[in-house]
Amino acid sequence: MSELSVNHLLGIKYLNKKDIDLIFETADHFKEVINRPIKKVPSLRDITIANLFFENSTRTRLSFELAEKRLSADIINFSAASSSVKKGETLIDTVNNILSMKVDMVVMRHPNPGAGVFLAKHVEASIVNAGDGAHEHPTQALLDSYSIRERLGEVAGKKVVIVGDILHSRVALSNIFALKLQGAEVKVCGPKTLIPKYIEKLDVQVETDLRKALNWCDIANMLRIQNERMEISYFPSTREYTQQFGVNKKILDSLDKEVIIMHPGPINRGVEITSDVADSNHAIILDQVQNGVAVRMAVIYLLASKIKR
Ligand code: NCD
């Protein structure tokens, strides 16, 4: 039987193409399961998972929780706002206390880049990174590629432009790694101040003209400006950002081709995309959310099968 090359999902950086193929094949099976009248399988009845969220989240937290429930795992949830972290406890102490209650897997979102890698070195559990600061968000990139594969048949050879705040976005970095690994062509588009200096090292081209980028691509992945990660202003005003980098129906209708619009959520309607685009047939935003559950089921199932029981 095939298995993942890793014991944790810390970032797409640590995966190979075979891992991604295996996750997608497994997700195909789980997608069929969650569309049945009884949307559950007993696979992980003997596994306990802790969801540790040290940063705000709606979609990702609910998606992981649902994925775990659909696999029949036992789960405990923890959010930093109501925890002893506020009393000065360290991350390792917090997690080791939770693990002593016989927890097998930890799904963690944390504001510090590298928090998952750090934890994986210090505690005895399988770690899934649900977003570490501006670093990686591997399950988001997997569900994004899975949604492209579902819509267009495959990811290889497709042209994807990632638009917006590339500098502060973990979705951007994980998507770049995942798309390149699968043989897609990737460009980024946004204000120069929000494009990281190392971008060319990732073999990604920069296009500062949104219209040119849209005319080139098959898919545009629109990102939210990560205001919570900015201490200074990176562009003159939100209005000017939207004028240059926002996608509206008028621009899409003026292109000679159909472009698929993706967004990881939460959307700031009227900033990165207008409502008529978000709610149009161009957008596959709700498919992404639906696929998120199947992809996370696949990741958790495959990692759990590597835990010695
Ligand atoms: C993203 C995140 O948290 O990184 N959202 C998500 O997980 N669905 C993107 C964002 O917050 O803009």
PDB file of C-alpha atoms and ligand atoms in Angstrom:
ATOM      1  CA  MET A   1       0.000   0.000   0.000  1.00  0.00           C
ATOM      2  CA  SER A   2       1.268   3.516  -0.758  1.00  0.00           C
ATOM      3  CA  GLU A   3       2.003   5.855   2.062  1.00  0.00           C
ATOM      4  CA  LEU A   4       3.102   9.469   2.509  1.00  0.00           C
ATOM      5  CA  SER A   5       6.842  10.208   2.605  1.00  0.00           C
ATOM      6  CA  VAL A   6       6.295  12.336   5.755  1.00  0.00           C
ATOM      7  CA  ASN A   7       4.957  11.753   9.292  1.00  0.00           C
ATOM      8  CA  HIS A   8       3.719  15.354   9.670  1.00  0.00           C
ATOM      9  CA  LEU A   9       2.208  17.882   7.278  1.00  0.00           C
ATOM     10  CA  LEU A  10       4.298  20.937   8.091  1.00  0.00           C
ATOM     11  CA  GLY A  11       4.429  22.524   4.653  1.00  0.00           C
ATOM     12  CA  ILE A  12       4.161  21.701   0.951  1.00  0.00           C
ATOM     13  CA  LYS A  13       7.935  22.244   0.868  1.00  0.00           C
ATOM     14  CA  TYR A  14       8.372  18.837   2.543  1.00  0.00           C
ATOM     15  CA  LEU A  15       6.130  16.880   0.121  1.00  0.00           C
ATOM     16  CA  ASN A  16       6.879  15.284  -3.226  1.00  0.00           C
ATOM     17  CA  LYS A  17       4.644  14.872  -6.278  1.00  0.00           C
ATOM     18  CA  LYS A  18       3.737  11.289  -5.306  1.00  0.00           C
ATOM     19  CA  ASP A  19       2.502  12.498  -1.912  1.00  0.00           C
ATOM     20  CA  ILE A  20       0.205  15.009  -3.612  1.00  0.00           C
ATOM     21  CA  ASP A  21      -1.125  12.356  -6.027  1.00  0.00           C
ATOM     22  CA  LEU A  22      -1.805  10.005  -3.114  1.00  0.00           C
ATOM     23  CA  ILE A  23      -3.610  12.736  -1.145  1.00  0.00           C
ATOM     24  CA  PHE A  24      -5.797  13.557  -4.181  1.00  0.00           C
ATOM     25  CA  GLU A  25      -6.672   9.903  -4.915  1.00  0.00           C
ATOM     26  CA  THR A  26      -7.608   9.437  -1.263  1.00  0.00           C
ATOM     27  CA  ALA A  27      -9.601  12.697  -1.311  1.00  0.00           C
ATOM     28  CA  ASP A  28     -11.550  11.442  -4.381  1.00  0.00           C
ATOM     29  CA  HIS A  29     -12.723   8.520  -2.269  1.00  0.00           C
ATOM     30  CA  PHE A  30     -13.661  10.725   0.683  1.00  0.00           C
ATOM     31  CA  LYS A  31     -15.470  13.192  -1.561  1.00  0.00           C
ATOM     32  CA  GLU A  32     -17.701  10.323  -2.612  1.00  0.00           C
ATOM     33  CA  VAL A  33     -18.206   9.391   1.072  1.00  0.00           C
ATOM     34  CA  ILE A  34     -19.287  12.903   2.113  1.00  0.00           C
ATOM     35  CA  ASN A  35     -21.872  12.989  -0.632  1.00  0.00           C
ATOM     36  CA  ARG A  36     -23.549   9.815   0.680  1.00  0.00           C
ATOM     37  CA  PRO A  37     -26.623  10.037   2.932  1.00  0.00           C
ATOM     38  CA  ILE A  38     -24.435   8.710   5.782  1.00  0.00           C
ATOM     39  CA  LYS A  39     -21.363  10.895   5.446  1.00  0.00           C
ATOM     40  CA  LYS A  40     -19.145   9.020   7.876  1.00  0.00           C
ATOM     41  CA  VAL A  41     -16.597   6.202   7.912  1.00  0.00           C
ATOM     42  CA  PRO A  42     -15.305   4.426  11.048  1.00  0.00           C
ATOM     43  CA  SER A  43     -11.624   4.551   9.924  1.00  0.00           C
ATOM     44  CA  LEU A  44     -10.202   6.625  12.808  1.00  0.00           C
ATOM     45  CA  ARG A  45     -12.285   5.386  15.745  1.00  0.00           C
ATOM     46  CA  ASP A  46      -9.068   4.761  17.709  1.00  0.00           C
ATOM     47  CA  ILE A  47      -7.460   8.163  17.045  1.00  0.00           C
ATOM     48  CA  THR A  48      -7.704  11.343  19.136  1.00  0.00           C
ATOM     49  CA  ILE A  49      -6.960  14.693  17.555  1.00  0.00           C
ATOM     50  CA  ALA A  50      -6.424  18.069  19.239  1.00  0.00           C
ATOM     51  CA  ASN A  51      -7.234  21.179  17.218  1.00  0.00           C
ATOM     52  CA  LEU A  52      -5.122  24.014  18.604  1.00  0.00           C
ATOM     53  CA  PHE A  53      -5.951  27.418  17.190  1.00  0.00           C
ATOM     54  CA  PHE A  54      -3.718  30.240  18.403  1.00  0.00           C
ATOM     55  CA  GLU A  55      -4.990  32.532  15.641  1.00  0.00           C
ATOM     56  CA  ASN A  56      -8.473  33.398  14.336  1.00  0.00           C
ATOM     57  CA  SER A  57     -10.106  31.015  11.921  1.00  0.00           C
ATOM     58  CA  THR A  58     -13.581  30.081  10.707  1.00  0.00           C
ATOM     59  CA  ARG A  59     -13.348  27.937   7.563  1.00  0.00           C
ATOM     60  CA  THR A  60     -10.143  26.087   8.339  1.00  0.00           C
ATOM     61  CA  ARG A  61     -11.129  25.207  11.914  1.00  0.00           C
ATOM     62  CA  LEU A  62     -14.624  24.036  10.964  1.00  0.00           C
ATOM     63  CA  SER A  63     -13.281  22.165   7.941  1.00  0.00           C
ATOM     64  CA  PHE A  64     -10.706  20.242  10.011  1.00  0.00           C
ATOM     65  CA  GLU A  65     -13.285  19.532  12.696  1.00  0.00           C
ATOM     66  CA  LEU A  66     -15.786  18.197  10.177  1.00  0.00           C
ATOM     67  CA  ALA A  67     -13.098  16.128   8.413  1.00  0.00           C
ATOM     68  CA  GLU A  68     -12.121  14.546  11.751  1.00  0.00           C
ATOM     69  CA  LYS A  69     -15.757  13.834  12.672  1.00  0.00           C
ATOM     70  CA  ARG A  70     -16.466  12.271   9.280  1.00  0.00           C
ATOM     71  CA  LEU A  71     -13.524   9.902   9.962  1.00  0.00           C
ATOM     72  CA  SER A  72     -14.963   9.087  13.438  1.00  0.00           C
ATOM     73  CA  ALA A  73     -11.914  10.414  15.326  1.00  0.00           C
ATOM     74  CA  ASP A  74     -12.299  11.704  18.882  1.00  0.00           C
ATOM     75  CA  ILE A  75     -11.519  15.410  18.979  1.00  0.00           C
ATOM     76  CA  ILE A  76     -10.740  18.170  21.437  1.00  0.00           C
ATOM     77  CA  ASN A  77     -10.721  21.836  20.519  1.00  0.00           C
ATOM     78  CA  PHE A  78      -8.695  24.612  21.972  1.00  0.00           C
ATOM     79  CA  SER A  79      -8.520  28.280  21.101  1.00  0.00           C
ATOM     80  CA  ALA A  80      -5.815  30.531  22.482  1.00  0.00           C
ATOM     81  CA  ALA A  81      -8.189  33.302  23.528  1.00  0.00           C
ATOM     82  CA  SER A  82      -9.591  31.155  26.365  1.00  0.00           C
ATOM     83  CA  SER A  83      -6.468  29.161  27.305  1.00  0.00           C
ATOM     84  CA  SER A  84      -3.623  29.181  29.834  1.00  0.00           C
ATOM     85  CA  VAL A  85      -1.251  30.489  27.122  1.00  0.00           C
ATOM     86  CA  LYS A  86      -2.526  33.864  28.303  1.00  0.00           C
ATOM     87  CA  LYS A  87      -1.180  32.975  31.774  1.00  0.00           C
ATOM     88  CA  GLY A  88       2.355  32.545  30.398  1.00  0.00           C
ATOM     89  CA  GLU A  89       2.524  28.819  29.632  1.00  0.00           C
ATOM     90  CA  THR A  90       4.973  27.839  26.839  1.00  0.00           C
ATOM     91  CA  LEU A  91       3.818  26.183  23.616  1.00  0.00           C
ATOM     92  CA  ILE A  92       5.646  22.927  24.421  1.00  0.00           C
ATOM     93  CA  ASP A  93       4.149  22.777  27.930  1.00  0.00           C
ATOM     94  CA  THR A  94       0.669  23.491  26.617  1.00  0.00           C
ATOM     95  CA  VAL A  95       0.942  20.786  23.981  1.00  0.00           C
ATOM     96  CA  ASN A  96       2.621  18.197  26.243  1.00  0.00           C
ATOM     97  CA  ASN A  97      -0.174  18.655  28.779  1.00  0.00           C
ATOM     98  CA  ILE A  98      -2.711  17.983  26.074  1.00  0.00           C
ATOM     99  CA  LEU A  99      -0.742  14.995  24.759  1.00  0.00           C
ATOM    100  CA  SER A 100      -0.551  13.423  28.223  1.00  0.00           C
ATOM    101  CA  MET A 101      -4.312  12.932  27.847  1.00  0.00           C
ATOM    102  CA  LYS A 102      -3.406  10.423  25.073  1.00  0.00           C
ATOM    103  CA  VAL A 103      -3.747  12.575  21.963  1.00  0.00           C
ATOM    104  CA  ASP A 104      -2.295  11.170  18.707  1.00  0.00           C
ATOM    105  CA  MET A 105      -2.417  14.123  16.338  1.00  0.00           C
ATOM    106  CA  VAL A 106      -2.273  17.901  16.648  1.00  0.00           C
ATOM    107  CA  VAL A 107      -3.743  20.298  14.081  1.00  0.00           C
ATOM    108  CA  MET A 108      -2.281  23.699  14.825  1.00  0.00           C
ATOM    109  CA  ARG A 109      -2.719  27.249  13.572  1.00  0.00           C
ATOM    110  CA  HIS A 110      -0.186  29.657  15.033  1.00  0.00           C
ATOM    111  CA  PRO A 111       0.893  33.265  14.286  1.00  0.00           C
ATOM    112  CA  ASN A 112       4.616  32.366  14.326  1.00  0.00           C
ATOM    113  CA  PRO A 113       6.223  31.032  11.130  1.00  0.00           C
ATOM    114  CA  GLY A 114       7.837  27.658  11.854  1.00  0.00           C
ATOM    115  CA  ALA A 115       5.674  26.905  14.929  1.00  0.00           C
ATOM    116  CA  GLY A 116       4.663  23.519  13.482  1.00  0.00           C
ATOM    117  CA  VAL A 117       8.246  22.506  12.631  1.00  0.00           C
ATOM    118  CA  PHE A 118       9.324  23.472  16.155  1.00  0.00           C
ATOM    119  CA  LEU A 119       6.538  21.450  17.736  1.00  0.00           C
ATOM    120  CA  ALA A 120       7.207  18.385  15.585  1.00  0.00           C
ATOM    121  CA  LYS A 121      10.780  18.328  16.938  1.00  0.00           C
ATOM    122  CA  HIS A 122       9.711  18.507  20.578  1.00  0.00           C
ATOM    123  CA  VAL A 123       6.537  16.498  21.044  1.00  0.00           C
ATOM    124  CA  GLU A 124       5.408  12.933  20.330  1.00  0.00           C
ATOM    125  CA  ALA A 125       2.467  13.423  17.975  1.00  0.00           C
ATOM    126  CA  SER A 126       1.743  13.814  14.307  1.00  0.00           C
ATOM    127  CA  ILE A 127       1.529  17.550  13.534  1.00  0.00           C
ATOM    128  CA  VAL A 128      -0.625  19.170  10.845  1.00  0.00           C
ATOM    129  CA  ASN A 129       0.115  22.806  10.092  1.00  0.00           C
ATOM    130  CA  ALA A 130      -3.185  24.674   9.666  1.00  0.00           C
ATOM    131  CA  GLY A 131      -1.346  27.941   8.924  1.00  0.00           C
ATOM    132  CA  ASP A 132       1.840  29.275  10.574  1.00  0.00           C
ATOM    133  CA  GLY A 133       1.965  33.063  10.344  1.00  0.00           C
ATOM    134  CA  ALA A 134       2.992  34.295   6.888  1.00  0.00           C
ATOM    135  CA  HIS A 135       4.797  31.007   6.146  1.00  0.00           C
ATOM    136  CA  GLU A 136       2.744  28.012   4.917  1.00  0.00           C
ATOM    137  CA  HIS A 137      -0.861  26.798   4.812  1.00  0.00           C
ATOM    138  CA  PRO A 138      -0.409  23.390   3.194  1.00  0.00           C
ATOM    139  CA  THR A 139      -3.983  22.061   3.342  1.00  0.00           C
ATOM    140  CA  GLN A 140      -5.250  25.265   1.694  1.00  0.00           C
ATOM    141  CA  ALA A 141      -2.817  24.799  -1.206  1.00  0.00           C
ATOM    142  CA  LEU A 142      -3.807  21.141  -1.514  1.00  0.00           C
ATOM    143  CA  LEU A 143      -7.507  21.941  -1.651  1.00  0.00           C
ATOM    144  CA  ASP A 144      -6.806  24.725  -4.157  1.00  0.00           C
ATOM    145  CA  SER A 145      -4.917  22.373  -6.493  1.00  0.00           C
ATOM    146  CA  TYR A 146      -7.546  19.673  -5.961  1.00  0.00           C
ATOM    147  CA  SER A 147     -10.219  22.174  -7.044  1.00  0.00           C
ATOM    148  CA  ILE A 148      -8.210  23.101 -10.175  1.00  0.00           C
ATOM    149  CA  ARG A 149      -7.783  19.398 -11.003  1.00  0.00           C
ATOM    150  CA  GLU A 150     -11.536  18.870 -10.510  1.00  0.00           C
ATOM    151  CA  ARG A 151     -12.455  21.779 -12.789  1.00  0.00           C
ATOM    152  CA  LEU A 152      -9.774  21.451 -15.496  1.00  0.00           C
ATOM    153  CA  GLY A 153      -8.807  17.764 -15.358  1.00  0.00           C
ATOM    154  CA  GLU A 154      -5.225  18.319 -14.246  1.00  0.00           C
ATOM    155  CA  VAL A 155      -2.911  20.908 -12.741  1.00  0.00           C
ATOM    156  CA  ALA A 156       0.115  20.241 -14.985  1.00  0.00           C
ATOM    157  CA  GLY A 157       0.499  22.866 -17.701  1.00  0.00           C
ATOM    158  CA  LYS A 158      -2.161  25.202 -16.287  1.00  0.00           C
ATOM    159  CA  LYS A 159      -1.398  28.899 -15.932  1.00  0.00           C
ATOM    160  CA  VAL A 160      -2.149  30.314 -12.505  1.00  0.00           C
ATOM    161  CA  VAL A 161      -1.800  33.901 -11.352  1.00  0.00           C
ATOM    162  CA  ILE A 162      -1.846  34.627  -7.632  1.00  0.00           C
ATOM    163  CA  VAL A 163      -3.043  38.192  -7.051  1.00  0.00           C
ATOM    164  CA  GLY A 164      -2.636  40.439  -4.017  1.00  0.00           C
ATOM    165  CA  ASP A 165      -0.620  40.386  -0.832  1.00  0.00           C
ATOM    166  CA  ILE A 166       2.023  37.808  -1.747  1.00  0.00           C
ATOM    167  CA  LEU A 167       4.451  39.080   0.904  1.00  0.00           C
ATOM    168  CA  HIS A 168       2.309  38.247   3.952  1.00  0.00           C
ATOM    169  CA  SER A 169       0.335  35.327   2.540  1.00  0.00           C
ATOM    170  CA  ARG A 170       0.957  31.735   3.612  1.00  0.00           C
ATOM    171  CA  VAL A 171      -1.624  30.723   0.989  1.00  0.00           C
ATOM    172  CA  ALA A 172       0.594  32.237  -1.714  1.00  0.00           C
ATOM    173  CA  LEU A 173       3.771  30.428  -0.649  1.00  0.00           C
ATOM    174  CA  SER A 174       2.110  27.032  -0.203  1.00  0.00           C
ATOM    175  CA  ASN A 175       0.298  27.443  -3.526  1.00  0.00           C
ATOM    176  CA  ILE A 176       3.534  28.313  -5.324  1.00  0.00           C
ATOM    177  CA  PHE A 177       5.241  25.165  -3.963  1.00  0.00           C
ATOM    178  CA  ALA A 178       2.235  22.942  -4.755  1.00  0.00           C
ATOM    179  CA  LEU A 179       1.604  24.301  -8.244  1.00  0.00           C
ATOM    180  CA  LYS A 180       5.264  24.137  -9.286  1.00  0.00           C
ATOM    181  CA  LEU A 181       5.560  20.569  -7.968  1.00  0.00           C
ATOM    182  CA  GLN A 182       2.654  19.572 -10.202  1.00  0.00           C
ATOM    183  CA  GLY A 183       4.015  21.323 -13.306  1.00  0.00           C
ATOM    184  CA  ALA A 184       1.777  24.400 -13.453  1.00  0.00           C
ATOM    185  CA  GLU A 185       3.068  27.802 -14.606  1.00  0.00           C
ATOM    186  CA  VAL A 186       2.803  30.445 -11.885  1.00  0.00           C
ATOM    187  CA  LYS A 187       2.853  34.246 -11.926  1.00  0.00           C
ATOM    188  CA  VAL A 188       2.188  36.641  -9.086  1.00  0.00           C
ATOM    189  CA  CYS A 189       0.536  40.036  -9.451  1.00  0.00           C
ATOM    190  CA  GLY A 190       0.224  42.837  -6.913  1.00  0.00           C
ATOM    191  CA  PRO A 191       1.764  46.097  -5.724  1.00  0.00           C
ATOM    192  CA  LYS A 192       5.592  45.896  -5.892  1.00  0.00           C
ATOM    193  CA  THR A 193       5.718  46.524  -2.132  1.00  0.00           C
ATOM    194  CA  LEU A 194       3.735  43.311  -1.531  1.00  0.00           C
ATOM    195  CA  ILE A 195       5.906  41.068  -3.725  1.00  0.00           C
ATOM    196  CA  PRO A 196       8.737  39.427  -1.728  1.00  0.00           C
ATOM    197  CA  LYS A 197      12.304  40.002  -2.970  1.00  0.00           C
ATOM    198  CA  TYR A 198      13.022  36.245  -3.079  1.00  0.00           C
ATOM    199  CA  ILE A 199      10.158  35.562  -5.523  1.00  0.00           C
ATOM    200  CA  GLU A 200      12.362  34.912  -8.570  1.00  0.00           C
ATOM    201  CA  LYS A 201      14.260  32.252  -6.648  1.00  0.00           C
ATOM    202  CA  LEU A 202      10.973  30.326  -6.567  1.00  0.00           C
ATOM    203  CA  ASP A 203      10.888  30.364 -10.387  1.00  0.00           C
ATOM    204  CA  VAL A 204       7.787  32.553 -10.410  1.00  0.00           C
ATOM    205  CA  GLN A 205       7.327  35.568 -12.679  1.00  0.00           C
ATOM    206  CA  VAL A 206       6.007  38.924 -11.544  1.00  0.00           C
ATOM    207  CA  GLU A 207       3.333  40.778 -13.532  1.00  0.00           C
ATOM    208  CA  THR A 208       2.303  44.157 -12.149  1.00  0.00           C
ATOM    209  CA  ASP A 209      -0.450  44.752 -14.749  1.00  0.00           C
ATOM    210  CA  LEU A 210      -3.602  42.915 -13.658  1.00  0.00           C
ATOM    211  CA  ARG A 211      -5.202  42.951 -17.116  1.00  0.00           C
ATOM    212  CA  LYS A 212      -2.103  41.348 -18.684  1.00  0.00           C
ATOM    213  CA  ALA A 213      -2.013  38.761 -15.916  1.00  0.00           C
ATOM    214  CA  LEU A 214      -5.673  37.881 -16.437  1.00  0.00           C
ATOM    215  CA  ASN A 215      -5.244  37.642 -20.213  1.00  0.00           C
ATOM    216  CA  TRP A 216      -2.399  35.172 -19.638  1.00  0.00           C
ATOM    217  CA  CYS A 217      -3.889  32.863 -17.019  1.00  0.00           C
ATOM    218  CA  ASP A 218      -6.424  30.035 -16.797  1.00  0.00           C
ATOM    219  CA  ILE A 219      -6.971  30.635 -13.096  1.00  0.00           C
ATOM    220  CA  ALA A 220      -6.675  33.715 -10.878  1.00  0.00           C
ATOM    221  CA  ASN A 221      -6.309  33.065  -7.150  1.00  0.00           C
ATOM    222  CA  MET A 222      -7.323  36.294  -5.387  1.00  0.00           C
ATOM    223  CA  LEU A 223      -5.814  36.907  -1.955  1.00  0.00           C
ATOM    224  CA  ARG A 224      -6.940  39.079   0.915  1.00  0.00           C
ATOM    225  CA  ILE A 225      -4.715  41.940   2.082  1.00  0.00           C
ATOM    226  CA  GLN A 226      -3.319  40.624   5.384  1.00  0.00           C
ATOM    227  CA  ASN A 227      -3.778  43.845   7.363  1.00  0.00           C
ATOM    228  CA  GLU A 228      -3.231  41.970  10.633  1.00  0.00           C
ATOM    229  CA  ARG A 229       0.378  41.245   9.561  1.00  0.00           C
ATOM    230  CA  MET A 230       1.239  44.844   8.600  1.00  0.00           C
ATOM    231  CA  GLU A 231       2.673  47.508  10.849  1.00  0.00           C
ATOM    232  CA  ILE A 232       3.052  50.060   8.066  1.00  0.00           C
ATOM    233  CA  SER A 233       1.095  50.917   4.902  1.00  0.00           C
ATOM    234  CA  TYR A 234       2.193  49.073   1.770  1.00  0.00           C
ATOM    235  CA  PHE A 235      -0.019  51.009  -0.672  1.00  0.00           C
ATOM    236  CA  PRO A 236      -1.634  54.478  -0.670  1.00  0.00           C
ATOM    237  CA  SER A 237      -5.248  53.456   0.072  1.00  0.00           C
ATOM    238  CA  THR A 238      -7.638  50.528  -0.230  1.00  0.00           C
ATOM    239  CA  ARG A 239      -9.470  52.405  -3.008  1.00  0.00           C
ATOM    240  CA  GLU A 240      -6.310  52.684  -5.082  1.00  0.00           C
ATOM    241  CA  TYR A 241      -5.436  49.031  -4.428  1.00  0.00           C
ATOM    242  CA  THR A 242      -8.871  47.973  -5.690  1.00  0.00           C
ATOM    243  CA  GLN A 243      -8.576  50.205  -8.759  1.00  0.00           C
ATOM    244  CA  GLN A 244      -5.329  48.491  -9.768  1.00  0.00           C
ATOM    245  CA  PHE A 245      -5.642  44.951  -8.470  1.00  0.00           C
ATOM    246  CA  GLY A 246      -9.328  44.312  -7.776  1.00  0.00           C
ATOM    247  CA  VAL A 247     -11.225  42.017 -10.136  1.00  0.00           C
ATOM    248  CA  ASN A 248     -14.711  43.103 -11.201  1.00  0.00           C
ATOM    249  CA  LYS A 249     -17.211  41.752 -13.739  1.00  0.00           C
ATOM    250  CA  LYS A 250     -16.343  44.481 -16.273  1.00  0.00           C
ATOM    251  CA  ILE A 251     -12.686  43.378 -16.461  1.00  0.00           C
ATOM    252  CA  LEU A 252     -13.612  39.693 -16.714  1.00  0.00           C
ATOM    253  CA  ASP A 253     -16.157  40.365 -19.481  1.00  0.00           C
ATOM    254  CA  SER A 254     -13.596  42.387 -21.446  1.00  0.00           C
ATOM    255  CA  LEU A 255     -11.093  39.467 -21.643  1.00  0.00           C
ATOM    256  CA  ASP A 256     -11.012  37.197 -24.708  1.00  0.00           C
ATOM    257  CA  LYS A 257     -11.081  34.121 -22.480  1.00  0.00           C
ATOM    258  CA  GLU A 258     -12.790  32.539 -19.505  1.00  0.00           C
ATOM    259  CA  VAL A 259     -10.801  32.864 -16.307  1.00  0.00           C
ATOM    260  CA  ILE A 260     -11.588  30.776 -13.227  1.00  0.00           C
ATOM    261  CA  ILE A 261     -11.609  32.815 -10.022  1.00  0.00           C
ATOM    262  CA  MET A 262     -10.463  31.303  -6.732  1.00  0.00           C
ATOM    263  CA  HIS A 263     -10.294  32.783  -3.242  1.00  0.00           C
ATOM    264  CA  PRO A 264      -9.274  31.094   0.027  1.00  0.00           C
ATOM    265  CA  GLY A 265     -11.670  33.271   2.065  1.00  0.00           C
ATOM    266  CA  PRO A 266     -12.451  35.287   4.024  1.00  0.00           C
ATOM    267  CA  ILE A 267     -13.414  37.595   1.135  1.00  0.00           C
ATOM    268  CA  ASN A 268     -13.359  41.338   1.523  1.00  0.00           C
ATOM    269  CA  ARG A 269     -16.138  41.998  -0.949  1.00  0.00           C
ATOM    270  CA  GLY A 270     -15.421  45.096  -3.018  1.00  0.00           C
ATOM    271  CA  VAL A 271     -11.682  45.077  -2.235  1.00  0.00           C
ATOM    272  CA  GLU A 272      -9.970  42.108  -3.978  1.00  0.00           C
ATOM    273  CA  ILE A 273     -13.105  41.007  -5.838  1.00  0.00           C
ATOM    274  CA  THR A 274     -16.548  42.500  -6.280  1.00  0.00           C
ATOM    275  CA  SER A 275     -19.689  40.645  -5.188  1.00  0.00           C
ATOM    276  CA  ASP A 276     -20.828  40.050  -8.773  1.00  0.00           C
ATOM    277  CA  VAL A 277     -17.552  38.170  -9.425  1.00  0.00           C
ATOM    278  CA  ALA A 278     -17.592  36.264  -6.125  1.00  0.00           C
ATOM    279  CA  ASP A 279     -21.138  35.085  -6.818  1.00  0.00           C
ATOM    280  CA  SER A 280     -20.670  34.425 -10.566  1.00  0.00           C
ATOM    281  CA  ASN A 281     -20.056  31.194 -12.518  1.00  0.00           C
ATOM    282  CA  HIS A 282     -16.419  32.236 -12.874  1.00  0.00           C
ATOM    283  CA  ALA A 283     -15.862  31.648  -9.151  1.00  0.00           C
ATOM    284  CA  ILE A 284     -15.229  28.219  -7.637  1.00  0.00           C
ATOM    285  CA  ILE A 285     -14.902  29.591  -4.103  1.00  0.00           C
ATOM    286  CA  LEU A 286     -17.576  27.367  -2.557  1.00  0.00           C
ATOM    287  CA  ASP A 287     -16.217  24.294  -4.388  1.00  0.00           C
ATOM    288  CA  GLN A 288     -12.887  25.055  -2.695  1.00  0.00           C
ATOM    289  CA  VAL A 289     -14.602  25.056   0.705  1.00  0.00           C
ATOM    290  CA  GLN A 290     -16.394  21.791  -0.053  1.00  0.00           C
ATOM    291  CA  ASN A 291     -13.223  20.127  -1.320  1.00  0.00           C
ATOM    292  CA  GLY A 292     -11.411  21.301   1.821  1.00  0.00           C
ATOM    293  CA  VAL A 293     -13.224  18.699   3.920  1.00  0.00           C
ATOM    294  CA  ALA A 294     -12.370  15.790   1.575  1.00  0.00           C
ATOM    295  CA  VAL A 295      -8.730  16.887   1.228  1.00  0.00           C
ATOM    296  CA  ARG A 296      -8.309  17.285   5.004  1.00  0.00           C
ATOM    297  CA  MET A 297      -9.904  13.867   5.549  1.00  0.00           C
ATOM    298  CA  ALA A 298      -7.306  12.439   3.154  1.00  0.00           C
ATOM    299  CA  VAL A 299      -4.384  14.168   4.912  1.00  0.00           C
ATOM    300  CA  ILE A 300      -5.510  13.085   8.382  1.00  0.00           C
ATOM    301  CA  TYR A 301      -6.293   9.530   7.269  1.00  0.00           C
ATOM    302  CA  LEU A 302      -2.903   9.090   5.557  1.00  0.00           C
ATOM    303  CA  LEU A 303      -0.954  10.569   8.497  1.00  0.00           C
ATOM    304  CA  ALA A 304      -2.938   8.484  10.999  1.00  0.00           C
ATOM    305  CA  SER A 305      -2.048   5.320   9.093  1.00  0.00           C
ATOM    306  CA  LYS A 306       1.626   6.078   9.864  1.00  0.00           C
ATOM    307  CA  ILE A 307       1.084   6.360  13.626  1.00  0.00           C
ATOM    308  CA  LYS A 308       2.289   3.239  15.474  1.00  0.00           C
ATOM    309  CA  ARG A 309      -0.657   1.854  17.410  1.00  0.00           C
TER     310      ARG A 309
HETATM  311  C1  NCD B   1      -6.460  32.119   4.731  1.00  0.00           C
HETATM  312  C2  NCD B   1      -5.554  32.070   5.935  1.00  0.00           C
HETATM  313  O1  NCD B   1      -6.007  32.053   7.070  1.00  0.00           O
HETATM  314  O2  NCD B   1      -4.370  32.043   5.685  1.00  0.00           O
HETATM  315  N1  NCD B   1      -7.779  31.712   4.962  1.00  0.00           N
HETATM  316  C3  NCD B   1      -8.092  30.398   5.133  1.00  0.00           C
HETATM  317  O3  NCD B   1      -7.394  29.631   5.753  1.00  0.00           O
HETATM  318  N2  NCD B   1      -9.219  29.979   4.515  1.00  0.00           N
HETATM  319  C4  NCD B   1      -6.383  33.367   3.988  1.00  0.00           C
HETATM  320  C5  NCD B   1      -6.681  34.665   4.684  1.00  0.00           C
HETATM  321  O4  NCD B   1      -6.813  34.762   5.898  1.00  0.00           O
HETATM  322  O5  NCD B   1      -6.756  35.665   3.955  1.00  0.00           O
END
